[in-house]
């Protein structure tokens, strides 16, 4: 069965250039679809189930980070192994952070043939290491966890999730947040916060009895939080670890958290389910 790939890139000429360079560097790889935004990329990836994804980080609507996070949760692992993930970017700082995290290479725009060949070599190696023909074969659960670990690494390097190797330099002690009406700004002690949740243009700050709003994006807040105290459990949610009362698994196998002092259940992304394996 031929290897297949999907390219998500909002600039058609750049998508064509990447496809042409891939044809030269990896002739047996077949690009089965191109998408111009994150929503289309998610839809086409779930329809075609390719082995490799090339996602532009910056796309209209849902960006490459968001599309990857959605696919991590919705990928039908009983039908096909999760694909290898590569981000395409015009921003060199992303690539530098990816190298530091030892993630699969980024593809920089405009595409450089030599750089792409290195990326292809690493992708080939990663795919070969988890191929069903391996002797002895690697258990499916282990293959899935290896791929999820790679996705966490790539997303972390791109700013989609915190890197475990980069602890916060100055953890917050207080947060200036607006109440629900927006008329009053209150100083909320970080010790009272049970979880944060991204919602539209705001970040919800939830305590046991109150809800506040701040405009700081979650990815900017994360480096200011103590990683031992606050755990990211979803692309849009960070919880206080000590507030976790129970972990529930639904009929579909998805995890949800019950927090002390809150009635709602908090969804756990597949990317972060490893945090609760022992539980």
PDB file of C-alpha atoms in Angstrom:
ATOM      1  CA  UNK A   1       0.000   0.000   0.000  1.00  0.00           C
ATOM      2  CA  UNK A   2       1.513   3.371  -1.006  1.00  0.00           C
ATOM      3  CA  UNK A   3       2.424   5.950   1.587  1.00  0.00           C
ATOM      4  CA  UNK A   4       0.087   8.935   1.520  1.00  0.00           C
ATOM      5  CA  UNK A   5       0.254  12.533   2.746  1.00  0.00           C
ATOM      6  CA  UNK A   6      -1.970  15.549   3.148  1.00  0.00           C
ATOM      7  CA  UNK A   7      -0.776  19.158   2.785  1.00  0.00           C
ATOM      8  CA  UNK A   8      -2.583  21.990   4.560  1.00  0.00           C
ATOM      9  CA  UNK A   9      -1.370  25.347   3.234  1.00  0.00           C
ATOM     10  CA  UNK A  10      -3.449  28.467   2.572  1.00  0.00           C
ATOM     11  CA  UNK A  11      -1.160  29.737  -0.203  1.00  0.00           C
ATOM     12  CA  UNK A  12      -1.743  27.600  -3.343  1.00  0.00           C
ATOM     13  CA  UNK A  13       1.645  28.352  -4.924  1.00  0.00           C
ATOM     14  CA  UNK A  14       3.486  27.286  -1.777  1.00  0.00           C
ATOM     15  CA  UNK A  15       1.381  24.120  -1.553  1.00  0.00           C
ATOM     16  CA  UNK A  16       2.272  23.315  -5.170  1.00  0.00           C
ATOM     17  CA  UNK A  17       5.956  23.978  -4.501  1.00  0.00           C
ATOM     18  CA  UNK A  18       5.969  21.665  -1.472  1.00  0.00           C
ATOM     19  CA  UNK A  19       4.175  18.957  -3.436  1.00  0.00           C
ATOM     20  CA  UNK A  20       6.680  19.228  -6.288  1.00  0.00           C
ATOM     21  CA  UNK A  21       9.677  19.042  -3.946  1.00  0.00           C
ATOM     22  CA  UNK A  22       8.146  16.072  -2.128  1.00  0.00           C
ATOM     23  CA  UNK A  23       7.719  14.281  -5.459  1.00  0.00           C
ATOM     24  CA  UNK A  24      11.454  14.688  -6.051  1.00  0.00           C
ATOM     25  CA  UNK A  25      12.605  13.856  -2.517  1.00  0.00           C
ATOM     26  CA  UNK A  26      10.128  11.055  -1.786  1.00  0.00           C
ATOM     27  CA  UNK A  27       8.777   9.577  -5.051  1.00  0.00           C
ATOM     28  CA  UNK A  28       6.787   6.795  -3.370  1.00  0.00           C
ATOM     29  CA  UNK A  29       4.841   9.262  -1.212  1.00  0.00           C
ATOM     30  CA  UNK A  30       1.487  10.187  -2.763  1.00  0.00           C
ATOM     31  CA  UNK A  31      -0.128  13.513  -1.794  1.00  0.00           C
ATOM     32  CA  UNK A  32      -3.810  12.599  -1.689  1.00  0.00           C
ATOM     33  CA  UNK A  33      -5.211  16.045  -0.865  1.00  0.00           C
ATOM     34  CA  UNK A  34      -4.374  19.677  -0.166  1.00  0.00           C
ATOM     35  CA  UNK A  35      -6.397  21.906   2.145  1.00  0.00           C
ATOM     36  CA  UNK A  36      -6.380  25.692   2.480  1.00  0.00           C
ATOM     37  CA  UNK A  37      -7.535  25.978   6.099  1.00  0.00           C
ATOM     38  CA  UNK A  38      -7.487  23.997   9.307  1.00  0.00           C
ATOM     39  CA  UNK A  39     -11.128  22.906   9.213  1.00  0.00           C
ATOM     40  CA  UNK A  40     -10.757  21.461   5.737  1.00  0.00           C
ATOM     41  CA  UNK A  41      -7.509  19.791   6.779  1.00  0.00           C
ATOM     42  CA  UNK A  42      -9.201  18.028   9.697  1.00  0.00           C
ATOM     43  CA  UNK A  43     -12.113  16.930   7.535  1.00  0.00           C
ATOM     44  CA  UNK A  44      -9.912  15.603   4.716  1.00  0.00           C
ATOM     45  CA  UNK A  45      -7.456  13.917   7.075  1.00  0.00           C
ATOM     46  CA  UNK A  46     -10.262  12.003   8.784  1.00  0.00           C
ATOM     47  CA  UNK A  47     -11.703  11.018   5.413  1.00  0.00           C
ATOM     48  CA  UNK A  48      -8.434   9.874   3.813  1.00  0.00           C
ATOM     49  CA  UNK A  49      -6.375   8.776   6.853  1.00  0.00           C
ATOM     50  CA  UNK A  50      -2.921   9.605   5.395  1.00  0.00           C
ATOM     51  CA  UNK A  51       0.339   8.510   7.026  1.00  0.00           C
ATOM     52  CA  UNK A  52       1.942  11.984   6.984  1.00  0.00           C
ATOM     53  CA  UNK A  53       0.531  15.459   7.607  1.00  0.00           C
ATOM     54  CA  UNK A  54       2.216  18.685   6.481  1.00  0.00           C
ATOM     55  CA  UNK A  55       0.390  21.512   8.277  1.00  0.00           C
ATOM     56  CA  UNK A  56       1.054  25.218   7.841  1.00  0.00           C
ATOM     57  CA  UNK A  57       1.128  26.781  11.313  1.00  0.00           C
ATOM     58  CA  UNK A  58      -0.608  29.994  10.231  1.00  0.00           C
ATOM     59  CA  UNK A  59      -3.901  29.424   8.416  1.00  0.00           C
ATOM     60  CA  UNK A  60      -7.203  31.324   8.418  1.00  0.00           C
ATOM     61  CA  UNK A  61      -9.787  30.203  10.935  1.00  0.00           C
ATOM     62  CA  UNK A  62      -8.430  27.111  12.654  1.00  0.00           C
ATOM     63  CA  UNK A  63      -4.622  27.206  12.492  1.00  0.00           C
ATOM     64  CA  UNK A  64      -2.279  24.262  12.131  1.00  0.00           C
ATOM     65  CA  UNK A  65      -1.847  23.873  15.889  1.00  0.00           C
ATOM     66  CA  UNK A  66      -5.599  23.753  16.447  1.00  0.00           C
ATOM     67  CA  UNK A  67      -6.125  21.354  13.559  1.00  0.00           C
ATOM     68  CA  UNK A  68      -3.476  18.998  14.926  1.00  0.00           C
ATOM     69  CA  UNK A  69      -5.000  19.126  18.418  1.00  0.00           C
ATOM     70  CA  UNK A  70      -8.446  18.282  17.027  1.00  0.00           C
ATOM     71  CA  UNK A  71      -7.070  15.372  15.032  1.00  0.00           C
ATOM     72  CA  UNK A  72      -5.235  14.015  18.067  1.00  0.00           C
ATOM     73  CA  UNK A  73      -8.596  13.514  19.770  1.00  0.00           C
ATOM     74  CA  UNK A  74     -10.700  12.458  16.779  1.00  0.00           C
ATOM     75  CA  UNK A  75      -8.294  10.196  14.870  1.00  0.00           C
ATOM     76  CA  UNK A  76      -9.828   6.680  14.507  1.00  0.00           C
ATOM     77  CA  UNK A  77      -6.905   4.643  15.824  1.00  0.00           C
ATOM     78  CA  UNK A  78      -8.845   1.409  15.311  1.00  0.00           C
ATOM     79  CA  UNK A  79      -8.875   2.119  11.551  1.00  0.00           C
ATOM     80  CA  UNK A  80      -5.408   3.560  10.942  1.00  0.00           C
ATOM     81  CA  UNK A  81      -2.295   4.478  12.954  1.00  0.00           C
ATOM     82  CA  UNK A  82      -1.948   8.130  13.822  1.00  0.00           C
ATOM     83  CA  UNK A  83       0.094   9.933  11.150  1.00  0.00           C
ATOM     84  CA  UNK A  84       3.459  11.602  11.440  1.00  0.00           C
ATOM     85  CA  UNK A  85       3.095  15.373  11.881  1.00  0.00           C
ATOM     86  CA  UNK A  86       5.284  18.062  10.292  1.00  0.00           C
ATOM     87  CA  UNK A  87       4.619  21.792  10.524  1.00  0.00           C
ATOM     88  CA  UNK A  88       5.283  24.162   7.633  1.00  0.00           C
ATOM     89  CA  UNK A  89       6.272  27.683   8.642  1.00  0.00           C
ATOM     90  CA  UNK A  90       7.914  30.852   7.417  1.00  0.00           C
ATOM     91  CA  UNK A  91       9.097  31.662  10.953  1.00  0.00           C
ATOM     92  CA  UNK A  92      12.587  30.442  11.798  1.00  0.00           C
ATOM     93  CA  UNK A  93      12.061  30.703  15.566  1.00  0.00           C
ATOM     94  CA  UNK A  94       9.587  27.838  15.389  1.00  0.00           C
ATOM     95  CA  UNK A  95      12.155  25.647  13.645  1.00  0.00           C
ATOM     96  CA  UNK A  96      14.827  26.511  16.191  1.00  0.00           C
ATOM     97  CA  UNK A  97      12.547  25.554  19.077  1.00  0.00           C
ATOM     98  CA  UNK A  98      11.616  22.326  17.310  1.00  0.00           C
ATOM     99  CA  UNK A  99      15.273  21.363  16.959  1.00  0.00           C
ATOM    100  CA  UNK A 100      15.867  22.126  20.641  1.00  0.00           C
ATOM    101  CA  UNK A 101      13.009  19.778  21.524  1.00  0.00           C
ATOM    102  CA  UNK A 102      14.416  17.173  19.096  1.00  0.00           C
ATOM    103  CA  UNK A 103      11.101  17.034  17.253  1.00  0.00           C
ATOM    104  CA  UNK A 104      10.560  15.954  13.670  1.00  0.00           C
ATOM    105  CA  UNK A 105      11.834  18.747  11.424  1.00  0.00           C
ATOM    106  CA  UNK A 106       9.768  21.672  10.383  1.00  0.00           C
ATOM    107  CA  UNK A 107       9.546  22.604   6.714  1.00  0.00           C
ATOM    108  CA  UNK A 108      10.546  26.224   6.238  1.00  0.00           C
ATOM    109  CA  UNK A 109       8.991  28.383   3.529  1.00  0.00           C
ATOM    110  CA  UNK A 110      10.123  28.748   0.808  1.00  0.00           C
ATOM    111  CA  UNK A 111      10.933  25.043   0.609  1.00  0.00           C
ATOM    112  CA  UNK A 112      14.635  24.225   0.482  1.00  0.00           C
ATOM    113  CA  UNK A 113      15.304  20.837  -1.214  1.00  0.00           C
ATOM    114  CA  UNK A 114      18.235  19.894   1.028  1.00  0.00           C
ATOM    115  CA  UNK A 115      16.307  20.684   4.193  1.00  0.00           C
ATOM    116  CA  UNK A 116      13.271  18.785   2.940  1.00  0.00           C
ATOM    117  CA  UNK A 117      15.404  15.712   2.223  1.00  0.00           C
ATOM    118  CA  UNK A 118      16.523  15.696   5.862  1.00  0.00           C
ATOM    119  CA  UNK A 119      12.904  15.904   6.983  1.00  0.00           C
ATOM    120  CA  UNK A 120      11.963  13.062   4.634  1.00  0.00           C
ATOM    121  CA  UNK A 121      14.790  10.909   6.019  1.00  0.00           C
ATOM    122  CA  UNK A 122      13.569  11.413   9.569  1.00  0.00           C
ATOM    123  CA  UNK A 123       9.981  10.696   8.565  1.00  0.00           C
ATOM    124  CA  UNK A 124      11.025   7.478   6.825  1.00  0.00           C
ATOM    125  CA  UNK A 125      12.882   6.407   9.947  1.00  0.00           C
ATOM    126  CA  UNK A 126       9.902   7.177  12.195  1.00  0.00           C
ATOM    127  CA  UNK A 127       7.469   5.308   9.946  1.00  0.00           C
ATOM    128  CA  UNK A 128       9.774   2.313   9.641  1.00  0.00           C
ATOM    129  CA  UNK A 129      10.167   2.107  13.416  1.00  0.00           C
ATOM    130  CA  UNK A 130       6.414   1.637  13.910  1.00  0.00           C
ATOM    131  CA  UNK A 131       5.579  -0.334  10.748  1.00  0.00           C
ATOM    132  CA  UNK A 132       3.359  -3.447  11.170  1.00  0.00           C
ATOM    133  CA  UNK A 133       6.037  -5.488   9.376  1.00  0.00           C
ATOM    134  CA  UNK A 134       8.549  -4.913  12.169  1.00  0.00           C
ATOM    135  CA  UNK A 135       9.940  -8.135  13.669  1.00  0.00           C
ATOM    136  CA  UNK A 136       8.984  -8.579  16.406  1.00  0.00           C
ATOM    137  CA  UNK A 137       5.908  -6.389  15.872  1.00  0.00           C
ATOM    138  CA  UNK A 138       5.410  -3.440  18.215  1.00  0.00           C
ATOM    139  CA  UNK A 139       2.097  -3.578  20.157  1.00  0.00           C
ATOM    140  CA  UNK A 140      -0.509  -1.164  18.797  1.00  0.00           C
ATOM    141  CA  UNK A 141      -0.781   0.663  22.137  1.00  0.00           C
ATOM    142  CA  UNK A 142       2.960   1.293  22.153  1.00  0.00           C
ATOM    143  CA  UNK A 143       2.874   2.551  18.560  1.00  0.00           C
ATOM    144  CA  UNK A 144       0.074   4.964  19.480  1.00  0.00           C
ATOM    145  CA  UNK A 145       1.935   6.251  22.529  1.00  0.00           C
ATOM    146  CA  UNK A 146       5.132   6.792  20.514  1.00  0.00           C
ATOM    147  CA  UNK A 147       3.221   8.843  17.959  1.00  0.00           C
ATOM    148  CA  UNK A 148       1.355  10.830  20.613  1.00  0.00           C
ATOM    149  CA  UNK A 149       4.678  11.589  22.310  1.00  0.00           C
ATOM    150  CA  UNK A 150       6.025  12.875  18.999  1.00  0.00           C
ATOM    151  CA  UNK A 151       2.924  15.028  18.510  1.00  0.00           C
ATOM    152  CA  UNK A 152       3.281  16.463  22.029  1.00  0.00           C
ATOM    153  CA  UNK A 153       6.906  17.287  21.259  1.00  0.00           C
ATOM    154  CA  UNK A 154       6.101  18.999  17.960  1.00  0.00           C
ATOM    155  CA  UNK A 155       3.159  20.945  19.394  1.00  0.00           C
ATOM    156  CA  UNK A 156       5.253  21.962  22.386  1.00  0.00           C
ATOM    157  CA  UNK A 157       8.053  23.230  20.179  1.00  0.00           C
ATOM    158  CA  UNK A 158       5.560  25.268  18.149  1.00  0.00           C
ATOM    159  CA  UNK A 159       4.012  26.871  21.200  1.00  0.00           C
ATOM    160  CA  UNK A 160       0.899  24.720  21.301  1.00  0.00           C
ATOM    161  CA  UNK A 161       1.820  23.080  24.595  1.00  0.00           C
ATOM    162  CA  UNK A 162       4.425  23.652  27.295  1.00  0.00           C
ATOM    163  CA  UNK A 163       7.689  21.764  27.095  1.00  0.00           C
ATOM    164  CA  UNK A 164       8.452  19.628  30.125  1.00  0.00           C
ATOM    165  CA  UNK A 165      12.094  20.666  29.865  1.00  0.00           C
ATOM    166  CA  UNK A 166      11.396  24.405  30.211  1.00  0.00           C
ATOM    167  CA  UNK A 167       9.998  25.207  33.677  1.00  0.00           C
ATOM    168  CA  UNK A 168       8.444  28.642  34.298  1.00  0.00           C
ATOM    169  CA  UNK A 169      10.883  31.347  35.322  1.00  0.00           C
ATOM    170  CA  UNK A 170       8.555  33.320  37.616  1.00  0.00           C
ATOM    171  CA  UNK A 171       5.299  31.598  38.628  1.00  0.00           C
ATOM    172  CA  UNK A 172       2.340  33.927  39.110  1.00  0.00           C
ATOM    173  CA  UNK A 173       1.010  34.671  42.573  1.00  0.00           C
ATOM    174  CA  UNK A 174      -1.910  36.960  41.681  1.00  0.00           C
ATOM    175  CA  UNK A 175      -4.042  37.468  38.564  1.00  0.00           C
ATOM    176  CA  UNK A 176      -5.797  40.730  37.671  1.00  0.00           C
ATOM    177  CA  UNK A 177      -9.110  39.536  36.214  1.00  0.00           C
ATOM    178  CA  UNK A 178     -12.509  41.021  35.377  1.00  0.00           C
ATOM    179  CA  UNK A 179     -15.710  39.724  36.907  1.00  0.00           C
ATOM    180  CA  UNK A 180     -18.495  38.383  34.675  1.00  0.00           C
ATOM    181  CA  UNK A 181     -19.926  41.837  34.068  1.00  0.00           C
ATOM    182  CA  UNK A 182     -16.563  43.283  33.140  1.00  0.00           C
ATOM    183  CA  UNK A 183     -17.051  46.381  35.287  1.00  0.00           C
ATOM    184  CA  UNK A 184     -14.698  45.376  38.107  1.00  0.00           C
ATOM    185  CA  UNK A 185     -11.125  44.119  38.064  1.00  0.00           C
ATOM    186  CA  UNK A 186     -10.229  41.887  40.986  1.00  0.00           C
ATOM    187  CA  UNK A 187      -6.912  40.517  42.199  1.00  0.00           C
ATOM    188  CA  UNK A 188      -7.379  36.740  42.282  1.00  0.00           C
ATOM    189  CA  UNK A 189      -4.802  34.714  44.252  1.00  0.00           C
ATOM    190  CA  UNK A 190      -3.395  31.949  42.069  1.00  0.00           C
ATOM    191  CA  UNK A 191      -3.866  29.541  44.998  1.00  0.00           C
ATOM    192  CA  UNK A 192      -7.646  29.892  44.588  1.00  0.00           C
ATOM    193  CA  UNK A 193      -7.733  29.039  40.878  1.00  0.00           C
ATOM    194  CA  UNK A 194      -8.948  25.515  40.056  1.00  0.00           C
ATOM    195  CA  UNK A 195      -8.644  25.722  36.280  1.00  0.00           C
ATOM    196  CA  UNK A 196      -8.260  27.967  33.251  1.00  0.00           C
ATOM    197  CA  UNK A 197     -10.241  27.533  30.050  1.00  0.00           C
ATOM    198  CA  UNK A 198      -9.778  29.347  26.725  1.00  0.00           C
ATOM    199  CA  UNK A 199     -13.067  30.722  25.374  1.00  0.00           C
ATOM    200  CA  UNK A 200     -13.224  32.928  22.259  1.00  0.00           C
ATOM    201  CA  UNK A 201     -11.169  36.061  22.942  1.00  0.00           C
ATOM    202  CA  UNK A 202     -10.969  35.473  26.667  1.00  0.00           C
ATOM    203  CA  UNK A 203      -9.486  33.051  29.163  1.00  0.00           C
ATOM    204  CA  UNK A 204     -11.891  31.902  31.874  1.00  0.00           C
ATOM    205  CA  UNK A 205     -10.417  31.780  35.379  1.00  0.00           C
ATOM    206  CA  UNK A 206     -12.434  29.420  37.603  1.00  0.00           C
ATOM    207  CA  UNK A 207     -12.271  29.202  41.392  1.00  0.00           C
ATOM    208  CA  UNK A 208     -14.518  27.076  43.592  1.00  0.00           C
ATOM    209  CA  UNK A 209     -17.168  29.807  43.733  1.00  0.00           C
ATOM    210  CA  UNK A 210     -16.404  32.407  41.058  1.00  0.00           C
ATOM    211  CA  UNK A 211     -15.608  32.873  37.378  1.00  0.00           C
ATOM    212  CA  UNK A 212     -13.370  35.665  36.066  1.00  0.00           C
ATOM    213  CA  UNK A 213     -12.092  36.653  32.643  1.00  0.00           C
ATOM    214  CA  UNK A 214      -8.674  37.725  31.393  1.00  0.00           C
ATOM    215  CA  UNK A 215      -7.474  38.530  27.880  1.00  0.00           C
ATOM    216  CA  UNK A 216      -4.107  36.775  28.182  1.00  0.00           C
ATOM    217  CA  UNK A 217      -3.941  33.832  25.714  1.00  0.00           C
ATOM    218  CA  UNK A 218      -3.405  30.457  27.336  1.00  0.00           C
ATOM    219  CA  UNK A 219      -0.087  29.893  25.548  1.00  0.00           C
ATOM    220  CA  UNK A 220       1.239  33.152  27.079  1.00  0.00           C
ATOM    221  CA  UNK A 221      -0.045  32.273  30.537  1.00  0.00           C
ATOM    222  CA  UNK A 222       1.384  28.743  30.625  1.00  0.00           C
ATOM    223  CA  UNK A 223       5.070  29.733  31.055  1.00  0.00           C
ATOM    224  CA  UNK A 224       4.042  31.788  34.118  1.00  0.00           C
ATOM    225  CA  UNK A 225       2.406  28.835  35.880  1.00  0.00           C
ATOM    226  CA  UNK A 226       4.139  26.252  38.047  1.00  0.00           C
ATOM    227  CA  UNK A 227       4.149  23.105  35.882  1.00  0.00           C
ATOM    228  CA  UNK A 228       3.946  20.871  38.968  1.00  0.00           C
ATOM    229  CA  UNK A 229       0.865  22.714  40.199  1.00  0.00           C
ATOM    230  CA  UNK A 230      -1.022  23.291  36.937  1.00  0.00           C
ATOM    231  CA  UNK A 231      -1.348  20.583  34.304  1.00  0.00           C
ATOM    232  CA  UNK A 232      -2.496  21.128  30.749  1.00  0.00           C
ATOM    233  CA  UNK A 233      -5.096  18.437  30.017  1.00  0.00           C
ATOM    234  CA  UNK A 234      -6.527  19.846  26.784  1.00  0.00           C
ATOM    235  CA  UNK A 235      -5.481  22.404  24.205  1.00  0.00           C
ATOM    236  CA  UNK A 236      -7.863  24.864  25.871  1.00  0.00           C
ATOM    237  CA  UNK A 237      -7.758  23.744  29.534  1.00  0.00           C
ATOM    238  CA  UNK A 238      -5.214  23.830  32.374  1.00  0.00           C
ATOM    239  CA  UNK A 239      -6.198  22.423  35.782  1.00  0.00           C
ATOM    240  CA  UNK A 240      -4.793  22.564  39.307  1.00  0.00           C
ATOM    241  CA  UNK A 241      -3.455  19.040  39.812  1.00  0.00           C
ATOM    242  CA  UNK A 242      -4.258  18.998  43.551  1.00  0.00           C
ATOM    243  CA  UNK A 243      -7.920  19.767  42.763  1.00  0.00           C
ATOM    244  CA  UNK A 244      -8.413  16.587  40.716  1.00  0.00           C
ATOM    245  CA  UNK A 245     -10.789  14.370  42.667  1.00  0.00           C
ATOM    246  CA  UNK A 246     -11.431  11.608  40.130  1.00  0.00           C
ATOM    247  CA  UNK A 247     -10.790  10.549  36.549  1.00  0.00           C
ATOM    248  CA  UNK A 248     -13.739   9.084  34.628  1.00  0.00           C
ATOM    249  CA  UNK A 249     -13.645   7.139  31.350  1.00  0.00           C
ATOM    250  CA  UNK A 250     -16.779   7.256  29.193  1.00  0.00           C
ATOM    251  CA  UNK A 251     -18.113   4.542  26.862  1.00  0.00           C
ATOM    252  CA  UNK A 252     -16.007   5.915  23.994  1.00  0.00           C
ATOM    253  CA  UNK A 253     -12.837   5.627  26.093  1.00  0.00           C
ATOM    254  CA  UNK A 254     -12.413   9.387  26.582  1.00  0.00           C
ATOM    255  CA  UNK A 255     -11.294  10.728  29.950  1.00  0.00           C
ATOM    256  CA  UNK A 256     -13.014  13.438  32.013  1.00  0.00           C
ATOM    257  CA  UNK A 257     -11.881  14.985  35.287  1.00  0.00           C
ATOM    258  CA  UNK A 258     -13.942  15.778  38.362  1.00  0.00           C
ATOM    259  CA  UNK A 259     -12.503  18.703  40.353  1.00  0.00           C
ATOM    260  CA  UNK A 260     -13.105  19.406  44.016  1.00  0.00           C
ATOM    261  CA  UNK A 261     -15.385  22.422  44.288  1.00  0.00           C
ATOM    262  CA  UNK A 262     -16.696  22.286  40.680  1.00  0.00           C
ATOM    263  CA  UNK A 263     -19.696  20.368  39.322  1.00  0.00           C
ATOM    264  CA  UNK A 264     -18.696  20.303  35.641  1.00  0.00           C
ATOM    265  CA  UNK A 265     -16.560  17.553  34.108  1.00  0.00           C
ATOM    266  CA  UNK A 266     -13.310  18.573  32.382  1.00  0.00           C
ATOM    267  CA  UNK A 267     -12.432  16.751  29.126  1.00  0.00           C
ATOM    268  CA  UNK A 268      -8.930  15.317  28.758  1.00  0.00           C
ATOM    269  CA  UNK A 269      -7.347  15.330  25.311  1.00  0.00           C
ATOM    270  CA  UNK A 270      -5.780  12.115  24.028  1.00  0.00           C
ATOM    271  CA  UNK A 271      -2.482  14.018  23.924  1.00  0.00           C
ATOM    272  CA  UNK A 272      -2.537  14.367  27.712  1.00  0.00           C
ATOM    273  CA  UNK A 273      -4.166  11.071  28.722  1.00  0.00           C
ATOM    274  CA  UNK A 274      -0.719   9.695  29.627  1.00  0.00           C
ATOM    275  CA  UNK A 275      -0.762  11.932  32.725  1.00  0.00           C
ATOM    276  CA  UNK A 276      -3.490   9.731  34.218  1.00  0.00           C
ATOM    277  CA  UNK A 277      -2.361   6.281  33.115  1.00  0.00           C
ATOM    278  CA  UNK A 278      -1.463   5.268  36.666  1.00  0.00           C
ATOM    279  CA  UNK A 279      -4.912   6.345  37.850  1.00  0.00           C
TER     280      UNK A 279
END
